Amino acid sequence: MNGPTGSDGAGRLVLGVARSANDNAWRERLDQAQALNAMTIAQRLGVPDVLARVMAGRGVEPEGAEDFLAPSLKMLMPDPSRLVDMDAAVARVADAVQSGTKIAIFGDYDVDGATSSAILAKYLRWLGLDPVIHIPDRIIEGYGPNGPAIEALKEGGAGLLVTVDCGSTSFEAFDVSRKLGLEVVVIDHHQVGEELPEVRALVNPNRQDDLSGQGHLAAVGVTFLFLVGLNRELRRRGIFNGRGEPDLMGLLDLVALGTVCDVVPLKGLNRAYVTRGLAVMHKRLNPGLASLADAARVAGKPAPYHLGFLLGPRINAGGRIGDAALGARLLTCEDGYEAREIAARLDQLNTERQAMEAVMLEQAGAQAVIALEQGDPAVLITGSEDWHAGIVGLIASRLKEAHRRPAFAIAFDETGKGTGSGRSIQGVDLGKAVRQAVDLKLLEKGGGHAMAAGLTVMRDKLDDLAAFFNETLAEDVEEAASKRDLKIDGALTAAGATLDLMEKLEQAGPFGAGHPEPVFAFPAHRVAFADVVGKGHVRASIAAPDGTSLKAISFKADDRPHGKMLLEGRGRNLHVAGTLSIDTWQGSPKVQLRILDVADPQKVRI
């Protein structure tokens, strides 16, 4: 299946595809060392070659292969006390539990914040407390704790404030809490500098003095570690004498949801969280999650795809365009009727969000085309006074995917102040550039990480900001654009895409960020059928030379090069690349191909 090795030492070409419909070179994922590791894993463990190759291609070494196949929370979970300030945080909350102090939980408005708030609230309710959850309005309050909200929580009787998925940089807000005599415990995971706010305890594995090695966790993963530590301390204090302990393992469905949706690497403890959490979710013990799954029409065994693309967006819809607290309220709901009502509302909001996104995307796409016709900007910057600030991140992501370069979408108000979100491509550190722009006074404020950033900018600064991004990032963008590779794990035919293969591949999962799904190439398969369904999806059926067919889908692809090639290629042979999933539509499980790219066999390099 292999062509020549690239001159830069990249993996060998697969099926000779040097330039696909999407302008990718298809290359073997495994380098020589990983190929040797795959052989060793297969021989030592007696696992199929395809499974060994998938494992080796994701960095699994032969020595750790057996443990990888059976990820254990007990083995992978560190002592919570290894995190800086964890013991202080545990002790303060344990004191509040013993004294019956009213605890206020302040969470972020995304899925990670909602799930973090939910597992903490559910745990405290098991202990007989009645915590209050506050999720800030994205537009009115913005991100993180704020003075007015803290004052309202204090007036409502809160004696302790616990922030989750936020708070590590909330200096001004915590000045307010200190003046009010309201102690604060922070549980967070965001990148922070050396200076930290003055609080009772600040648990964050990404604070610079924390050496726990858990910086890859989402906030919900850190919060779960905190609950493990709190449970241990309460047991030591005798709180559980004469009664059962809270079911911590029963919270892992929410931990899995937050972990997947925050797009943290599914490695180590995160992978164990998600593996166990998916099993818990399958039992449908959480009324809110079960109702949301029904509203999203999730059928069969839950997978990371369902969490990231079906459940997560519906929870986020509340924070983007509706009531930011709906997500946390749903996830802590114990009443089935109420859960169904909230889930239906979130589903409706998600539909409204999709309609708004479609209008905004059309406008942003037109702006991007004009910008590209006028030059070759390193970073696409789009914006409008008519856009909703809660959706700009989705628009930036779509622009980035369509044009293979970093992109910003900005919602401006009537004063010319814009709230924007940016998404980057691999190899271009957008967060660093945004922080530099803040230092140069090109932005009112901004921050983020390599792949995503947020900013506040005045409209009259846009030209200067664009010039700065061009000067700073053009070289990185050009270099990143030259490495347009699609990593292929192996070649299959339609006949080889079986449920037995899926069962084998499942052992290497769950797949997600930092642990990508296996991608397979299907050589010279005939496009037996292709048409557009739903909102721009391309449905197809491909057939192998022996006549075996395989159903396929390519999401939001009708206007993408590979989607157009599929639609125009009915009856022709094409090389097809994609990931495999199990479709349980109408109750009978069948393997389905999610097409990522296609190539014309007549135009590949031999």
Tab-separated table of C-alpha atoms in Angstrom, residues 42-284:
chain	number	residue	atom	x	y	z
A	42	ALA	CA	1.431	-8.369	18.626
A	43	GLN	CA	3.934	-11.121	19.459
A	44	ARG	CA	4.023	-10.540	23.234
A	45	LEU	CA	0.292	-10.134	23.806
A	46	GLY	CA	-1.028	-12.247	20.971
A	47	VAL	CA	-3.276	-9.428	19.757
A	48	PRO	CA	-4.207	-8.912	16.087
A	49	ASP	CA	-1.735	-6.949	13.983
A	50	VAL	CA	-4.270	-4.195	13.269
A	51	LEU	CA	-4.794	-3.577	16.994
A	52	ALA	CA	-1.045	-3.595	17.661
A	53	ARG	CA	-0.488	-1.064	14.869
A	54	VAL	CA	-3.191	1.236	16.225
A	55	MET	CA	-1.673	1.058	19.703
A	56	ALA	CA	1.889	1.684	18.503
A	57	GLY	CA	0.711	4.569	16.344
A	58	ARG	CA	-0.569	6.277	19.488
A	59	GLY	CA	2.694	6.026	21.368
A	60	VAL	CA	2.094	2.792	23.276
A	61	GLU	CA	5.365	1.041	24.060
A	62	PRO	CA	5.580	-2.758	24.353
A	63	GLU	CA	6.368	-2.505	28.080
A	64	GLY	CA	3.131	-0.651	28.805
A	65	ALA	CA	0.896	-2.377	26.273
A	66	GLU	CA	-0.785	-4.808	28.689
A	67	ASP	CA	-1.708	-2.028	31.136
A	68	PHE	CA	-2.892	0.122	28.230
A	69	LEU	CA	-5.459	-2.500	27.238
A	70	ALA	CA	-6.954	-2.447	30.745
A	71	PRO	CA	-6.834	1.174	31.977
A	72	SER	CA	-7.353	1.189	35.735
A	73	LEU	CA	-8.426	4.197	37.784
A	74	LYS	CA	-6.817	2.642	40.827
A	75	MET	CA	-3.487	2.359	39.031
A	76	LEU	CA	-3.586	5.688	37.184
A	77	MET	CA	-5.129	7.971	39.794
A	78	PRO	CA	-2.565	9.853	41.882
A	79	ASP	CA	-2.890	10.637	45.553
A	80	PRO	CA	-4.943	13.862	45.479
A	81	SER	CA	-2.574	15.346	48.060
A	82	ARG	CA	0.128	15.548	45.393
A	83	LEU	CA	-1.635	18.619	43.978
A	84	VAL	CA	-0.588	21.878	45.596
A	85	ASP	CA	-3.193	23.249	48.027
A	86	MET	CA	-5.363	20.129	47.745
A	87	ASP	CA	-5.128	19.307	51.436
A	88	ALA	CA	-6.037	22.884	52.377
A	89	ALA	CA	-9.015	22.832	50.014
A	90	VAL	CA	-10.190	19.464	51.336
A	91	ALA	CA	-9.872	20.564	54.955
A	92	ARG	CA	-11.833	23.800	54.402
A	93	VAL	CA	-14.706	22.081	52.601
A	94	ALA	CA	-14.726	19.245	55.150
A	95	ASP	CA	-15.103	21.869	57.890
A	96	ALA	CA	-18.026	23.378	55.976
A	97	VAL	CA	-19.657	19.946	55.673
A	98	GLN	CA	-19.315	19.292	59.387
A	99	SER	CA	-20.662	22.707	60.386
A	100	GLY	CA	-23.475	22.705	57.821
A	101	THR	CA	-22.134	25.878	56.175
A	102	LYS	CA	-23.962	26.873	53.001
A	103	ILE	CA	-21.630	26.340	50.044
A	104	ALA	CA	-21.922	28.294	46.799
A	105	ILE	CA	-20.489	26.761	43.629
A	106	PHE	CA	-19.396	29.124	40.852
A	107	GLY	CA	-18.808	27.340	37.540
A	108	ASP	CA	-17.924	28.195	33.964
A	109	TYR	CA	-20.644	28.246	31.302
A	110	ASP	CA	-19.215	25.437	29.158
A	111	VAL	CA	-19.613	21.659	29.501
A	112	ASP	CA	-16.508	21.311	31.669
A	113	GLY	CA	-17.873	23.942	34.034
A	114	ALA	CA	-21.355	22.417	34.088
A	115	THR	CA	-20.093	18.904	34.808
A	116	SER	CA	-17.614	20.142	37.440
A	117	SER	CA	-20.402	22.056	39.190
A	118	ALA	CA	-22.741	19.077	38.919
A	119	ILE	CA	-20.462	16.421	40.459
A	120	LEU	CA	-19.555	18.717	43.361
A	121	ALA	CA	-23.206	19.626	43.993
A	122	LYS	CA	-24.402	16.011	43.755
A	123	TYR	CA	-21.728	14.888	46.211
A	124	LEU	CA	-22.619	17.612	48.715
A	125	ARG	CA	-26.329	16.805	48.398
A	126	TRP	CA	-25.569	13.186	49.211
A	127	LEU	CA	-24.142	14.522	52.482
A	128	GLY	CA	-27.337	16.411	53.249
A	129	LEU	CA	-26.174	19.885	52.204
A	130	ASP	CA	-28.035	22.192	49.818
A	131	PRO	CA	-25.362	23.936	47.736
A	132	VAL	CA	-26.298	26.684	45.290
A	133	ILE	CA	-24.805	26.733	41.778
A	134	HIS	CA	-24.152	29.971	39.905
A	135	ILE	CA	-23.221	29.826	36.212
A	136	PRO	CA	-22.495	33.320	34.809
A	137	ASP	CA	-24.251	34.704	31.746
A	138	ARG	CA	-21.721	34.641	28.907
A	139	ILE	CA	-22.787	38.033	27.505
A	140	ILE	CA	-23.751	39.991	30.632
A	141	GLU	CA	-21.261	38.672	33.190
A	142	GLY	CA	-18.531	37.171	31.019
A	143	TYR	CA	-16.077	34.487	32.073
A	144	GLY	CA	-15.248	33.767	35.681
A	145	PRO	CA	-16.245	35.103	39.093
A	146	ASN	CA	-17.440	38.710	39.318
A	147	GLY	CA	-18.169	41.103	42.151
A	148	PRO	CA	-21.961	41.479	41.785
A	149	ALA	CA	-22.487	37.710	41.600
A	150	ILE	CA	-20.318	37.146	44.671
A	151	GLU	CA	-22.233	39.810	46.579
A	152	ALA	CA	-25.530	38.140	45.633
A	153	LEU	CA	-24.268	34.724	46.764
A	154	LYS	CA	-23.128	36.167	50.080
A	155	GLU	CA	-26.500	37.878	50.591
A	156	GLY	CA	-28.133	34.524	49.854
A	157	GLY	CA	-26.411	32.993	52.856
A	158	ALA	CA	-23.269	31.454	51.354
A	159	GLY	CA	-20.513	30.907	53.905
A	160	LEU	CA	-17.997	29.387	51.489
A	161	LEU	CA	-17.451	29.903	47.764
A	162	VAL	CA	-15.988	27.097	45.636
A	163	THR	CA	-15.148	27.994	42.038
A	164	VAL	CA	-14.743	25.240	39.447
A	165	ASP	CA	-13.197	25.584	35.978
A	166	CYS	CA	-12.459	29.239	36.735
A	167	GLY	CA	-10.983	31.538	39.371
A	168	SER	CA	-7.232	31.177	38.926
A	169	THR	CA	-6.906	34.771	37.707
A	170	SER	CA	-9.930	36.390	39.416
A	171	PHE	CA	-8.010	38.976	41.452
A	172	GLU	CA	-10.645	41.729	41.465
A	173	ALA	CA	-13.572	39.413	42.142
A	174	PHE	CA	-11.814	37.812	45.092
A	175	ASP	CA	-10.977	41.231	46.504
A	176	VAL	CA	-14.751	41.609	46.788
A	177	SER	CA	-15.178	38.235	48.486
A	178	ARG	CA	-12.396	39.033	50.940
A	179	LYS	CA	-14.053	42.338	51.920
A	180	LEU	CA	-17.316	40.455	52.434
A	181	GLY	CA	-15.629	37.851	54.621
A	182	LEU	CA	-16.492	35.058	52.185
A	183	GLU	CA	-13.708	32.486	51.965
A	184	VAL	CA	-12.877	31.009	48.564
A	185	VAL	CA	-11.598	27.641	47.356
A	186	VAL	CA	-10.574	27.467	43.677
A	187	ILE	CA	-10.564	24.231	41.651
A	188	ASP	CA	-9.311	24.934	38.145
A	189	HIS	CA	-7.054	23.705	35.343
A	190	HIS	CA	-6.309	26.760	33.173
A	191	GLN	CA	-2.806	28.035	32.480
A	192	VAL	CA	-1.725	30.693	34.989
A	193	GLY	CA	1.291	32.868	35.691
A	194	GLU	CA	3.294	33.078	38.883
A	195	GLU	CA	0.974	35.585	40.582
A	196	LEU	CA	-2.170	34.053	42.038
A	197	PRO	CA	-5.180	35.584	43.810
A	198	GLU	CA	-5.338	35.501	47.582
A	199	VAL	CA	-7.769	32.721	48.527
A	200	ARG	CA	-8.038	29.986	51.143
A	201	ALA	CA	-6.861	27.348	48.643
A	202	LEU	CA	-6.200	27.267	44.905
A	203	VAL	CA	-6.019	23.794	43.372
A	204	ASN	CA	-4.786	23.866	39.788
A	205	PRO	CA	-2.336	21.306	38.351
A	206	ASN	CA	-1.225	23.995	35.875
A	207	ARG	CA	-0.081	26.484	38.497
A	208	GLN	CA	3.634	26.938	38.143
A	209	ASP	CA	4.561	25.449	41.518
A	210	ASP	CA	2.498	22.278	41.018
A	211	LEU	CA	4.609	19.233	40.146
A	212	SER	CA	1.832	16.621	40.208
A	213	GLY	CA	2.020	16.015	36.455
A	214	GLN	CA	-1.785	16.235	36.106
A	215	GLY	CA	-1.921	19.358	33.947
A	216	HIS	CA	-3.664	17.416	31.162
A	217	LEU	CA	-6.845	16.985	33.224
A	218	ALA	CA	-10.025	18.903	32.487
A	219	ALA	CA	-11.505	20.837	35.396
A	220	VAL	CA	-14.014	18.048	35.987
A	221	GLY	CA	-11.120	15.596	36.318
A	222	VAL	CA	-9.460	17.838	38.912
A	223	THR	CA	-12.793	18.239	40.711
A	224	PHE	CA	-13.201	14.458	40.854
A	225	LEU	CA	-9.713	14.174	42.387
A	226	PHE	CA	-10.797	16.771	44.937
A	227	LEU	CA	-13.874	14.671	45.794
A	228	VAL	CA	-11.685	11.591	46.260
A	229	GLY	CA	-9.564	13.588	48.704
A	230	LEU	CA	-12.627	15.048	50.429
A	231	ASN	CA	-14.225	11.625	50.765
A	232	ARG	CA	-11.049	10.286	52.336
A	233	GLU	CA	-10.916	13.172	54.825
A	234	LEU	CA	-14.587	12.851	55.770
A	235	ARG	CA	-14.077	9.118	56.307
A	236	ARG	CA	-11.125	9.917	58.591
A	237	ARG	CA	-13.310	12.326	60.564
A	238	GLY	CA	-15.977	9.647	61.025
A	239	ILE	CA	-18.676	11.399	59.000
A	240	PHE	CA	-19.748	8.115	57.400
A	241	ASN	CA	-19.994	6.113	60.616
A	242	GLY	CA	-23.308	4.325	60.551
A	243	ARG	CA	-24.182	5.246	56.963
A	244	GLY	CA	-22.984	4.469	53.480
A	245	GLU	CA	-20.515	6.610	51.584
A	246	PRO	CA	-21.445	8.572	48.454
A	247	ASP	CA	-21.054	6.650	45.184
A	248	LEU	CA	-18.072	8.400	43.615
A	249	MET	CA	-17.865	5.926	40.746
A	250	GLY	CA	-21.429	6.829	39.817
A	251	LEU	CA	-20.245	10.344	38.956
A	252	LEU	CA	-17.868	9.167	36.246
A	253	ASP	CA	-20.471	9.575	33.486
A	254	LEU	CA	-20.310	13.333	34.093
A	255	VAL	CA	-16.515	13.231	34.395
A	256	ALA	CA	-16.329	11.523	31.004
A	257	LEU	CA	-18.671	14.084	29.440
A	258	GLY	CA	-16.658	17.070	30.665
A	259	THR	CA	-13.340	15.453	29.764
A	260	VAL	CA	-14.344	14.698	26.178
A	261	CYS	CA	-16.038	18.052	25.588
A	262	ASP	CA	-13.092	20.062	26.905
A	263	VAL	CA	-10.919	18.338	24.272
A	264	VAL	CA	-8.131	17.371	26.664
A	265	PRO	CA	-5.825	14.482	25.640
A	266	LEU	CA	-7.442	11.082	26.176
A	267	LYS	CA	-4.317	9.626	27.694
A	268	GLY	CA	-3.445	8.245	31.110
A	269	LEU	CA	-6.000	9.148	33.778
A	270	ASN	CA	-8.245	10.939	31.262
A	271	ARG	CA	-8.561	7.753	29.212
A	272	ALA	CA	-9.428	5.773	32.348
A	273	TYR	CA	-12.018	8.399	33.318
A	274	VAL	CA	-13.697	8.169	29.930
A	275	THR	CA	-13.518	4.370	29.696
A	276	ARG	CA	-15.228	3.923	33.065
A	277	GLY	CA	-17.509	6.892	32.535
A	278	LEU	CA	-18.918	5.565	29.263
A	279	ALA	CA	-19.802	2.307	31.008
A	280	VAL	CA	-21.632	4.248	33.740
A	281	MET	CA	-23.414	6.388	31.141
A	282	HIS	CA	-24.639	3.281	29.337
A	283	LYS	CA	-26.606	2.361	32.498
A	284	ARG	CA	-28.605	5.633	32.187
